[in-house]
Protein backbone atom coordinates (compact mmCIF):
# COMPACT_ATOMS: atom_id res chain seq x y z
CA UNK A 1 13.13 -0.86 -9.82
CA UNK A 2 14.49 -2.27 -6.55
CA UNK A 3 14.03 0.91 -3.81
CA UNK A 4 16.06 1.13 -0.64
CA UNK A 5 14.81 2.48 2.84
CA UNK A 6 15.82 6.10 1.83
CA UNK A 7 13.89 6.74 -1.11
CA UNK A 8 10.41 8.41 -0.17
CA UNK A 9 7.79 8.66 -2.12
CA UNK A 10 4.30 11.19 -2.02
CA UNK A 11 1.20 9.74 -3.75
CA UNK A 12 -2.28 8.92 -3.46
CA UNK A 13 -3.66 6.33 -0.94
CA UNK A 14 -6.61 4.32 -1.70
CA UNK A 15 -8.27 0.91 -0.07
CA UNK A 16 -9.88 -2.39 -1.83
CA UNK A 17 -11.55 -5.05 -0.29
CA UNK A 18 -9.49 -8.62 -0.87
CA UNK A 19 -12.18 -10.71 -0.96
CA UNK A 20 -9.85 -13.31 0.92
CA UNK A 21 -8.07 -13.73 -2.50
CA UNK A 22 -5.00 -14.54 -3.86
CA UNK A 23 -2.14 -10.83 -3.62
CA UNK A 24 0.00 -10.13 -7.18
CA UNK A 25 2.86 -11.80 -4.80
CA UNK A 26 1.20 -15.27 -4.04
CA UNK A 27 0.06 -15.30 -0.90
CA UNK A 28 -3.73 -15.21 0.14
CA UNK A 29 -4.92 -11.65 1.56
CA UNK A 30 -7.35 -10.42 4.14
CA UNK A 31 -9.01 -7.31 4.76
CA UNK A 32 -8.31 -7.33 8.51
CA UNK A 33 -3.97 -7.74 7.40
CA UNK A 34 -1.96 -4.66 7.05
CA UNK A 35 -1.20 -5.19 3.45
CA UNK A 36 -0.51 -2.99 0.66
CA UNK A 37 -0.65 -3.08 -3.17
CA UNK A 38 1.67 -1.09 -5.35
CA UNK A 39 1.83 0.21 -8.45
CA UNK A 40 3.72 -1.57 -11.48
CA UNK A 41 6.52 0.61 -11.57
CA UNK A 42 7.31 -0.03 -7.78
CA UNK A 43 5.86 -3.45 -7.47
CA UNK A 44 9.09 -4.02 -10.06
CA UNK A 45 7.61 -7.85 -11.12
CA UNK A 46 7.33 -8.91 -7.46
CA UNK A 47 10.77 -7.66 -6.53
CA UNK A 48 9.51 -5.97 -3.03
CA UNK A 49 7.03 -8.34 -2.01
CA UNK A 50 7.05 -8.98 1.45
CA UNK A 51 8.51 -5.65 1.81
CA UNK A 52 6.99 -3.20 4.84
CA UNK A 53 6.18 0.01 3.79
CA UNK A 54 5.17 3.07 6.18
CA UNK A 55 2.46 5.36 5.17
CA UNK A 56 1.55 8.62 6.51
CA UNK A 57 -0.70 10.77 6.25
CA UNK A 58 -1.77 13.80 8.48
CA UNK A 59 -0.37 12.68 11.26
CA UNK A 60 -1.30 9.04 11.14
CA UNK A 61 1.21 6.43 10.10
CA UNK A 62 0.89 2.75 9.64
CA UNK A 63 3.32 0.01 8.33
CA UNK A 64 1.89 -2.30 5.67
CA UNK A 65 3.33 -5.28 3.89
CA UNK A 66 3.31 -5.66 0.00
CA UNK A 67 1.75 -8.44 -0.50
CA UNK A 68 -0.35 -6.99 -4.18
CA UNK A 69 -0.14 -5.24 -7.08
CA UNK A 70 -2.59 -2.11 -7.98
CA UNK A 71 -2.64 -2.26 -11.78
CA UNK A 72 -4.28 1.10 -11.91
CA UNK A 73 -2.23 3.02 -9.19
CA UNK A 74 -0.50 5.72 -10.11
CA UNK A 75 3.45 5.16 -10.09
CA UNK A 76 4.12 6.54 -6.41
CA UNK A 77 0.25 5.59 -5.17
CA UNK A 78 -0.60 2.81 -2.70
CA UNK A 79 -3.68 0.87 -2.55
CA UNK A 80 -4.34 -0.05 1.31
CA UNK A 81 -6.97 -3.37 2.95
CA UNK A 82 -9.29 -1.56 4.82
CA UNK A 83 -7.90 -2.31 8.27
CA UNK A 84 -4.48 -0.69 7.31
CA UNK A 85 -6.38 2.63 5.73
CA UNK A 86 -8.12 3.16 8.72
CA UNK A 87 -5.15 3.50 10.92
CA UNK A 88 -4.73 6.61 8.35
CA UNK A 89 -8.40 7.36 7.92
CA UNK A 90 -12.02 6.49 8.31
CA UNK A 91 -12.79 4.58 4.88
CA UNK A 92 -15.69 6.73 3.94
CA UNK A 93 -12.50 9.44 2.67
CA UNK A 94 -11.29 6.80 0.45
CA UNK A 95 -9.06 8.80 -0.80
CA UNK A 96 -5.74 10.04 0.78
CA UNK A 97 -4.23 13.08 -1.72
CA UNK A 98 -0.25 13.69 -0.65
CA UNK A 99 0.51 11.03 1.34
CA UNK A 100 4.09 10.26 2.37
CA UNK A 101 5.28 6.56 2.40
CA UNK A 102 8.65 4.59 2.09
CA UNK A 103 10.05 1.42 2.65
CA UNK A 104 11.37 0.27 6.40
């Protein structure tokens, strides 16, 4: 499920710590990156990583890369690193209910 620019989505936004490991898309992570994991549906097999996506939320945005895959998202949810979550929100929310986000 290749998505263009246009398509926006509303979802859930949570954060994970990396651990400095290895993302779904092969690259190794960090918390302090702007990186996001997606869902299976959207992560399509790897087909937009390296993608940017822009989340917002309450009028805070930040643009993330995919870089991971969030197993247990929900289809149109995002899972942030901690530095890109807290350009939405402190991390003691940890969890963002009707966020927008789309691909850029």
């Amino acid at each position: 499920m290749y998505l263009g620019a246009v398509t926006a989505f509303t979802g859930d936004v949570t954060w994970y710590n990396t651990d400095n490991g290895f993302g779904a898309c092969g690259n190794q992570l960090n918390d302090g990156e702007l990186v996001a994991a997606l869902s299976s549906d959207v992560y399509d097999d790897g087909a937009n990583c390296g993608r940017s996506i822009q989340i917002e939320w309450e009028g805070n945005s930040v643009t993330a890369t995919v870089q991971d895959l969030c197993p247990g998202c929900d289809s149109t949810s995002v899972d942030l690193t901690p530095t890109a979550f807290e350009a939405l929100a402190p991390l003691s929310v940890g969890r963002l209910t009707g966020a927008t986000w789309n691909f850029v």
